[in-house]
mmCIF file of C-alpha atoms in Angstrom:
data_model
loop_
_atom_site.group_PDB
_atom_site.id
_atom_site.type_symbol
_atom_site.label_atom_id
_atom_site.label_comp_id
_atom_site.label_asym_id
_atom_site.label_seq_id
_atom_site.Cartn_x
_atom_site.Cartn_y
_atom_site.Cartn_z
ATOM 1 C CA MET A 150 -129.569 -75.278 10.832
ATOM 2 C CA ILE A 151 -127.381 -74.666 13.870
ATOM 3 C CA VAL A 152 -123.686 -74.339 13.045
ATOM 4 C CA GLU A 153 -121.661 -76.746 15.180
ATOM 5 C CA LEU A 154 -118.295 -75.099 15.729
ATOM 6 C CA ASN A 155 -115.121 -77.163 15.471
ATOM 7 C CA ASP A 156 -113.681 -75.078 18.306
ATOM 8 C CA PRO A 157 -116.426 -73.804 20.650
ATOM 9 C CA LYS A 158 -114.409 -70.666 21.457
ATOM 10 C CA VAL A 159 -113.853 -69.394 17.910
ATOM 11 C CA ILE A 160 -115.632 -69.325 14.548
ATOM 12 C CA GLN A 161 -113.243 -70.427 11.821
ATOM 13 C CA ILE A 162 -113.989 -68.568 8.601
ATOM 14 C CA PHE A 163 -112.634 -69.069 5.100
ATOM 15 C CA LEU A 164 -112.890 -65.778 3.197
ATOM 16 C CA VAL A 165 -112.744 -66.059 -0.599
ATOM 17 C CA LYS A 166 -112.272 -63.010 -2.810
ATOM 18 C CA LYS A 167 -112.905 -62.675 -6.519
ATOM 19 C CA ILE A 168 -109.601 -62.961 -8.368
ATOM 20 C CA ASN A 169 -108.204 -59.871 -10.129
ATOM 21 C CA CYS A 170 -110.872 -57.572 -8.739
ATOM 22 C CA THR A 171 -109.532 -54.378 -7.180
ATOM 23 C CA THR A 172 -112.881 -53.356 -5.672
ATOM 24 C CA CYS A 173 -113.133 -56.806 -4.056
ATOM 25 C CA VAL A 174 -109.910 -56.173 -2.126
ATOM 26 C CA SER A 175 -111.294 -53.215 -0.178
ATOM 27 C CA ALA A 176 -114.670 -54.938 0.241
ATOM 28 C CA SER A 177 -112.931 -58.045 1.597
ATOM 29 C CA LEU A 178 -110.899 -55.945 4.019
ATOM 30 C CA ASP A 179 -114.127 -54.297 5.215
ATOM 31 C CA VAL A 180 -115.609 -57.759 5.817
ATOM 32 C CA ILE A 181 -112.472 -58.895 7.660
ATOM 33 C CA LYS A 182 -112.541 -55.790 9.859
ATOM 34 C CA LYS A 183 -116.165 -56.485 10.820
ATOM 35 C CA CYS A 184 -115.488 -60.180 11.481
ATOM 36 C CA GLN A 185 -112.482 -59.406 13.675
ATOM 37 C CA GLN A 186 -114.808 -57.718 16.148
ATOM 38 C CA TYR A 187 -115.844 -61.261 17.161
ATOM 39 C CA PRO A 188 -114.006 -64.409 18.262
ATOM 40 C CA VAL A 189 -112.976 -65.601 14.799
ATOM 41 C CA LYS A 190 -110.022 -67.107 13.008
ATOM 42 C CA ILE A 191 -109.956 -66.029 9.369
ATOM 43 C CA TYR A 192 -108.300 -68.051 6.645
ATOM 44 C CA VAL A 193 -107.669 -66.661 3.170
ATOM 45 C CA GLU A 194 -105.945 -68.036 0.106
ATOM 46 C CA PRO A 195 -102.162 -67.489 0.344
ATOM 47 C CA VAL A 196 -102.085 -65.165 -2.676
ATOM 48 C CA CYS A 197 -104.832 -63.037 -1.099
ATOM 49 C CA LEU A 198 -102.997 -63.006 2.222
ATOM 50 C CA GLU A 199 -99.961 -61.466 0.531
ATOM 51 C CA GLU A 200 -102.192 -58.937 -1.208
ATOM 52 C CA PHE A 201 -104.031 -58.006 2.015
ATOM 53 C CA LYS A 202 -100.805 -57.646 4.001
ATOM 54 C CA SER A 203 -99.346 -55.297 1.386
ATOM 55 C CA ILE A 204 -102.189 -52.793 1.830
ATOM 56 C CA ASP A 205 -102.292 -50.257 4.629
ATOM 57 C CA TYR A 206 -105.782 -50.668 6.053
ATOM 58 C CA GLU A 207 -106.598 -49.329 9.499
ATOM 59 C CA GLY A 208 -108.467 -51.474 11.985
ATOM 60 C CA ILE A 209 -107.392 -54.917 10.773
ATOM 61 C CA ASN A 210 -105.068 -57.205 12.662
ATOM 62 C CA LYS A 211 -103.196 -58.718 9.715
ATOM 63 C CA ASP A 212 -101.329 -61.072 12.053
ATOM 64 C CA GLU A 213 -104.701 -62.712 12.695
ATOM 65 C CA LEU A 214 -105.154 -63.710 9.040
ATOM 66 C CA TYR A 215 -104.026 -67.225 8.167
ATOM 67 C CA PRO A 216 -103.167 -68.864 4.849
ATOM 68 C CA PHE A 217 -105.721 -71.497 3.913
ATOM 69 C CA GLN A 218 -104.140 -74.884 3.268
ATOM 70 C CA PRO A 219 -105.903 -78.056 2.041
ATOM 71 C CA GLU A 220 -105.605 -79.627 5.497
ATOM 72 C CA ASP A 221 -107.631 -76.711 6.942
ATOM 73 C CA GLU A 222 -110.724 -77.906 5.077
ATOM 74 C CA LYS A 223 -112.136 -79.737 8.100
ATOM 75 C CA LYS A 224 -111.618 -76.772 10.451
ATOM 76 C CA ILE A 225 -113.812 -74.305 8.568
ATOM 77 C CA ASP A 226 -117.195 -73.458 10.114
ATOM 78 C CA LEU A 227 -118.282 -70.770 7.648
ATOM 79 C CA ILE A 228 -117.297 -69.546 4.197
ATOM 80 C CA ILE A 229 -117.667 -65.898 3.209
ATOM 81 C CA VAL A 230 -117.382 -65.096 -0.492
ATOM 82 C CA VAL A 231 -116.838 -61.581 -1.827
ATOM 83 C CA GLY A 232 -117.249 -61.841 -5.575
ATOM 84 C CA GLY A 233 -119.715 -63.611 -7.760
ATOM 85 C CA ASP A 234 -120.906 -67.003 -8.915
ATOM 86 C CA GLY A 235 -117.451 -67.951 -10.182
ATOM 87 C CA SER A 236 -115.938 -67.220 -6.772
ATOM 88 C CA ILE A 237 -118.498 -69.496 -5.129
ATOM 89 C CA LEU A 238 -117.626 -72.318 -7.494
ATOM 90 C CA TRP A 239 -113.927 -71.644 -6.955
ATOM 91 C CA CYS A 240 -114.202 -71.954 -3.164
ATOM 92 C CA LEU A 241 -116.107 -75.239 -3.415
ATOM 93 C CA LYS A 242 -113.113 -76.921 -5.041
ATOM 94 C CA PHE A 243 -111.405 -76.764 -1.636
ATOM 95 C CA PHE A 244 -114.167 -78.884 -0.085
ATOM 96 C CA GLN A 245 -114.098 -82.007 -2.244
ATOM 97 C CA ASN A 246 -113.896 -84.413 0.695
ATOM 98 C CA ARG A 247 -116.782 -83.127 2.759
ATOM 99 C CA ILE A 248 -120.031 -81.247 2.630
ATOM 100 C CA ALA A 249 -119.126 -77.594 2.371
ATOM 101 C CA PRO A 250 -119.870 -75.464 5.428
ATOM 102 C CA PRO A 251 -122.498 -72.715 5.109
ATOM 103 C CA ILE A 252 -121.563 -70.112 2.503
ATOM 104 C CA VAL A 253 -122.472 -66.438 2.801
ATOM 105 C CA THR A 254 -122.079 -64.617 -0.484
ATOM 106 C CA PHE A 255 -121.655 -60.920 -1.134
ATOM 107 C CA SER A 256 -122.076 -59.909 -4.750
ATOM 108 C CA LYS A 257 -119.255 -58.029 -6.465
ATOM 109 C CA GLY A 258 -119.563 -59.864 -9.755
ATOM 110 C CA THR A 259 -121.502 -58.965 -12.858
ATOM 111 C CA LEU A 260 -124.568 -61.197 -12.450
ATOM 112 C CA GLY A 261 -124.474 -62.977 -9.120
ATOM 113 C CA TYR A 262 -127.333 -65.434 -9.531
ATOM 114 C CA LEU A 263 -126.035 -67.467 -6.597
ATOM 115 C CA CYS A 264 -125.068 -64.478 -4.444
ATOM 116 C CA ASN A 265 -127.502 -63.798 -1.638
ATOM 117 C CA PHE A 266 -126.429 -60.347 -0.469
ATOM 118 C CA SER A 267 -125.151 -57.046 -1.763
ATOM 119 C CA ILE A 268 -121.798 -56.002 -0.335
ATOM 120 C CA LYS A 269 -123.508 -52.767 0.774
ATOM 121 C CA ASN A 270 -125.240 -54.730 3.565
ATOM 122 C CA TYR A 271 -122.188 -56.645 4.821
ATOM 123 C CA GLU A 272 -122.064 -55.117 8.322
ATOM 124 C CA LYS A 273 -125.662 -55.962 9.194
ATOM 125 C CA ILE A 274 -125.462 -59.446 7.635
ATOM 126 C CA ILE A 275 -122.190 -60.421 9.347
ATOM 127 C CA GLU A 276 -123.292 -59.033 12.701
ATOM 128 C CA GLY A 277 -126.557 -60.978 12.610
ATOM 129 C CA LEU A 278 -124.924 -64.140 11.311
ATOM 130 C CA ILE A 279 -122.070 -64.278 13.818
ATOM 131 C CA ASN A 280 -124.349 -63.391 16.730
ATOM 132 C CA LYS A 281 -126.672 -66.267 15.771
ATOM 133 C CA ILE A 282 -123.741 -68.678 15.556
ATOM 134 C CA ILE A 283 -122.396 -67.563 18.947
ATOM 135 C CA LYS A 284 -125.855 -67.896 20.553
ATOM 136 C CA LYS A 285 -126.388 -71.264 18.808
ATOM 137 C CA LYS A 286 -129.512 -70.045 17.067
ATOM 138 C CA PRO A 287 -130.597 -71.690 13.820
ATOM 139 C CA LEU A 288 -129.553 -70.142 10.524
ATOM 140 C CA ASN A 289 -131.629 -70.222 7.373
ATOM 141 C CA PHE A 290 -129.622 -71.460 4.407
ATOM 142 C CA GLU A 291 -130.619 -72.755 1.018
ATOM 143 C CA LYS A 292 -129.337 -76.261 0.527
ATOM 144 C CA ARG A 293 -127.765 -76.695 -2.875
ATOM 145 C CA ALA A 294 -126.685 -79.924 -4.487
ATOM 146 C CA ARG A 295 -123.334 -80.411 -6.159
ATOM 147 C CA LEU A 296 -122.750 -82.761 -9.019
ATOM 148 C CA GLN A 297 -119.560 -84.648 -9.559
ATOM 149 C CA ALA A 298 -118.596 -85.597 -13.085
ATOM 150 C CA LYS A 299 -115.886 -87.910 -14.278
ATOM 151 C CA VAL A 300 -114.596 -87.704 -17.835
ATOM 152 C CA THR A 301 -113.346 -90.977 -19.245
ATOM 153 C CA ASP A 302 -111.789 -91.878 -22.566
ATOM 154 C CA LEU A 303 -114.335 -93.013 -25.044
#
């Protein structure tokens, strides 16, 4: 699969962090720092943006982090999740009206059945991934189906 960018000059990333996880904050900031070495625009949930901006972390341009809003759904080229299976499911709720973009998952949860990578390997994974996207090389992703359920009164 070749990722078709919405803006050919920049990769628009939605970074999702596990809620109430202190170790996920520093891991997410590490991921952001690595991503900002490339032409990217990084969106995060507004509550995470406040949290990230309150922390003194060298090497990150916090002015280049943007609050994710529902209308940004169609702009996103790539999702990066730092957390676990619950964080993956959480981020998918923002993409109800379209097929979700590719998701790269870094495990910081307890089990992580759906998480592909350990956070320990984030630099190598992000570098390879972004370079492939920039060079328009195909990426290997597992395609996963989503079910939609509707509860009605019986």
